[in-house]
Amino acid sequence: MSRLLAVALTVVVAAALAVGAALGIVALLDATPRQPNTPLITYEQAGQGS
Protein backbone atom coordinates (compact mmCIF):
# COMPACT_ATOMS: atom_id res chain seq x y z
CA MET A 1 0.00 0.00 0.00
CA SER A 2 2.83 2.43 0.74
CA ARG A 3 4.24 1.93 -2.78
CA LEU A 4 0.90 2.89 -4.30
CA LEU A 5 0.81 6.01 -2.12
CA ALA A 6 4.37 6.90 -3.12
CA VAL A 7 3.54 6.47 -6.80
CA ALA A 8 0.40 8.60 -6.52
CA LEU A 9 2.26 11.30 -4.63
CA THR A 10 5.06 11.29 -7.22
CA VAL A 11 2.56 11.66 -10.05
CA VAL A 12 0.84 14.57 -8.32
CA VAL A 13 4.12 16.37 -7.60
CA ALA A 14 5.37 15.82 -11.17
CA ALA A 15 2.11 17.17 -12.61
CA ALA A 16 2.29 20.24 -10.35
CA LEU A 17 5.88 20.91 -11.42
CA ALA A 18 4.97 20.55 -15.09
CA VAL A 19 2.08 23.01 -14.74
CA GLY A 20 4.27 25.45 -12.83
CA ALA A 21 7.01 25.28 -15.46
CA ALA A 22 4.50 25.80 -18.26
CA LEU A 23 3.01 28.85 -16.55
CA GLY A 24 6.49 30.24 -15.92
CA ILE A 25 7.45 29.87 -19.58
CA VAL A 26 4.23 31.57 -20.69
CA ALA A 27 4.89 34.42 -18.24
CA LEU A 28 8.42 34.86 -19.62
CA LEU A 29 7.19 34.90 -23.20
CA ASP A 30 4.54 37.49 -22.36
CA ALA A 31 7.10 39.85 -20.80
CA THR A 32 7.49 43.14 -22.61
CA PRO A 33 10.95 44.17 -23.77
CA ARG A 34 12.74 46.98 -21.96
CA GLN A 35 13.82 48.81 -25.09
CA PRO A 36 11.49 51.45 -26.54
CA ASN A 37 9.79 50.69 -29.80
CA THR A 38 11.15 53.62 -31.80
CA PRO A 39 11.79 53.35 -35.53
CA LEU A 40 15.35 53.65 -36.77
CA ILE A 41 14.31 55.23 -40.06
CA THR A 42 11.60 57.85 -40.54
CA TYR A 43 10.25 59.05 -43.87
CA GLU A 44 8.83 62.46 -44.61
CA GLN A 45 5.14 62.48 -45.46
CA ALA A 46 4.09 63.81 -48.87
CA GLY A 47 2.73 67.31 -48.60
CA GLN A 48 4.85 68.36 -45.62
CA GLY A 49 7.12 71.29 -46.32
CA SER A 50 10.74 70.76 -47.26
mmCIF file of the C-alpha atoms, coordinates in Angstrom:
data_MODEL
# 
_entry.id   MODEL 
# 
loop_
_atom_site.group_PDB 
_atom_site.id 
_atom_site.type_symbol 
_atom_site.label_atom_id 
_atom_site.label_alt_id 
_atom_site.label_comp_id 
_atom_site.label_asym_id 
_atom_site.label_entity_id 
_atom_site.label_seq_id 
_atom_site.pdbx_PDB_ins_code 
_atom_site.Cartn_x 
_atom_site.Cartn_y 
_atom_site.Cartn_z 
_atom_site.occupancy 
_atom_site.B_iso_or_equiv 
_atom_site.pdbx_formal_charge 
_atom_site.auth_seq_id 
_atom_site.auth_comp_id 
_atom_site.auth_asym_id 
_atom_site.auth_atom_id 
_atom_site.pdbx_PDB_model_num 
ATOM 1  C CA . MET A 1 1  ? 0.000  0.000  0.000   1.00 0.00 ? 1  MET A CA 1 
ATOM 2  C CA . SER A 1 2  ? 2.834  2.434  0.736   1.00 0.00 ? 2  SER A CA 1 
ATOM 3  C CA . ARG A 1 3  ? 4.237  1.926  -2.784  1.00 0.00 ? 3  ARG A CA 1 
ATOM 4  C CA . LEU A 1 4  ? 0.904  2.889  -4.300  1.00 0.00 ? 4  LEU A CA 1 
ATOM 5  C CA . LEU A 1 5  ? 0.809  6.005  -2.116  1.00 0.00 ? 5  LEU A CA 1 
ATOM 6  C CA . ALA A 1 6  ? 4.367  6.899  -3.124  1.00 0.00 ? 6  ALA A CA 1 
ATOM 7  C CA . VAL A 1 7  ? 3.539  6.471  -6.802  1.00 0.00 ? 7  VAL A CA 1 
ATOM 8  C CA . ALA A 1 8  ? 0.397  8.600  -6.518  1.00 0.00 ? 8  ALA A CA 1 
ATOM 9  C CA . LEU A 1 9  ? 2.264  11.302 -4.634  1.00 0.00 ? 9  LEU A CA 1 
ATOM 10 C CA . THR A 1 10 ? 5.060  11.292 -7.224  1.00 0.00 ? 10 THR A CA 1 
ATOM 11 C CA . VAL A 1 11 ? 2.557  11.658 -10.049 1.00 0.00 ? 11 VAL A CA 1 
ATOM 12 C CA . VAL A 1 12 ? 0.836  14.569 -8.319  1.00 0.00 ? 12 VAL A CA 1 
ATOM 13 C CA . VAL A 1 13 ? 4.116  16.367 -7.603  1.00 0.00 ? 13 VAL A CA 1 
ATOM 14 C CA . ALA A 1 14 ? 5.365  15.818 -11.170 1.00 0.00 ? 14 ALA A CA 1 
ATOM 15 C CA . ALA A 1 15 ? 2.110  17.166 -12.606 1.00 0.00 ? 15 ALA A CA 1 
ATOM 16 C CA . ALA A 1 16 ? 2.295  20.239 -10.349 1.00 0.00 ? 16 ALA A CA 1 
ATOM 17 C CA . LEU A 1 17 ? 5.881  20.909 -11.419 1.00 0.00 ? 17 LEU A CA 1 
ATOM 18 C CA . ALA A 1 18 ? 4.966  20.554 -15.085 1.00 0.00 ? 18 ALA A CA 1 
ATOM 19 C CA . VAL A 1 19 ? 2.077  23.008 -14.738 1.00 0.00 ? 19 VAL A CA 1 
ATOM 20 C CA . GLY A 1 20 ? 4.273  25.452 -12.828 1.00 0.00 ? 20 GLY A CA 1 
ATOM 21 C CA . ALA A 1 21 ? 7.006  25.276 -15.461 1.00 0.00 ? 21 ALA A CA 1 
ATOM 22 C CA . ALA A 1 22 ? 4.497  25.798 -18.257 1.00 0.00 ? 22 ALA A CA 1 
ATOM 23 C CA . LEU A 1 23 ? 3.009  28.854 -16.548 1.00 0.00 ? 23 LEU A CA 1 
ATOM 24 C CA . GLY A 1 24 ? 6.488  30.236 -15.921 1.00 0.00 ? 24 GLY A CA 1 
ATOM 25 C CA . ILE A 1 25 ? 7.448  29.869 -19.580 1.00 0.00 ? 25 ILE A CA 1 
ATOM 26 C CA . VAL A 1 26 ? 4.234  31.572 -20.688 1.00 0.00 ? 26 VAL A CA 1 
ATOM 27 C CA . ALA A 1 27 ? 4.889  34.416 -18.239 1.00 0.00 ? 27 ALA A CA 1 
ATOM 28 C CA . LEU A 1 28 ? 8.415  34.859 -19.619 1.00 0.00 ? 28 LEU A CA 1 
ATOM 29 C CA . LEU A 1 29 ? 7.193  34.896 -23.201 1.00 0.00 ? 29 LEU A CA 1 
ATOM 30 C CA . ASP A 1 30 ? 4.540  37.486 -22.356 1.00 0.00 ? 30 ASP A CA 1 
ATOM 31 C CA . ALA A 1 31 ? 7.095  39.846 -20.795 1.00 0.00 ? 31 ALA A CA 1 
ATOM 32 C CA . THR A 1 32 ? 7.488  43.139 -22.605 1.00 0.00 ? 32 THR A CA 1 
ATOM 33 C CA . PRO A 1 33 ? 10.953 44.168 -23.768 1.00 0.00 ? 33 PRO A CA 1 
ATOM 34 C CA . ARG A 1 34 ? 12.738 46.977 -21.962 1.00 0.00 ? 34 ARG A CA 1 
ATOM 35 C CA . GLN A 1 35 ? 13.816 48.809 -25.094 1.00 0.00 ? 35 GLN A CA 1 
ATOM 36 C CA . PRO A 1 36 ? 11.495 51.447 -26.539 1.00 0.00 ? 36 PRO A CA 1 
ATOM 37 C CA . ASN A 1 37 ? 9.792  50.687 -29.802 1.00 0.00 ? 37 ASN A CA 1 
ATOM 38 C CA . THR A 1 38 ? 11.150 53.622 -31.796 1.00 0.00 ? 38 THR A CA 1 
ATOM 39 C CA . PRO A 1 39 ? 11.787 53.353 -35.531 1.00 0.00 ? 39 PRO A CA 1 
ATOM 40 C CA . LEU A 1 40 ? 15.354 53.649 -36.768 1.00 0.00 ? 40 LEU A CA 1 
ATOM 41 C CA . ILE A 1 41 ? 14.313 55.233 -40.060 1.00 0.00 ? 41 ILE A CA 1 
ATOM 42 C CA . THR A 1 42 ? 11.601 57.849 -40.541 1.00 0.00 ? 42 THR A CA 1 
ATOM 43 C CA . TYR A 1 43 ? 10.246 59.051 -43.868 1.00 0.00 ? 43 TYR A CA 1 
ATOM 44 C CA . GLU A 1 44 ? 8.830  62.463 -44.608 1.00 0.00 ? 44 GLU A CA 1 
ATOM 45 C CA . GLN A 1 45 ? 5.143  62.479 -45.462 1.00 0.00 ? 45 GLN A CA 1 
ATOM 46 C CA . ALA A 1 46 ? 4.088  63.806 -48.873 1.00 0.00 ? 46 ALA A CA 1 
ATOM 47 C CA . GLY A 1 47 ? 2.729  67.312 -48.595 1.00 0.00 ? 47 GLY A CA 1 
ATOM 48 C CA . GLN A 1 48 ? 4.853  68.363 -45.622 1.00 0.00 ? 48 GLN A CA 1 
ATOM 49 C CA . GLY A 1 49 ? 7.122  71.289 -46.319 1.00 0.00 ? 49 GLY A CA 1 
ATOM 50 C CA . SER A 1 50 ? 10.738 70.756 -47.257 1.00 0.00 ? 50 SER A CA 1 
# 
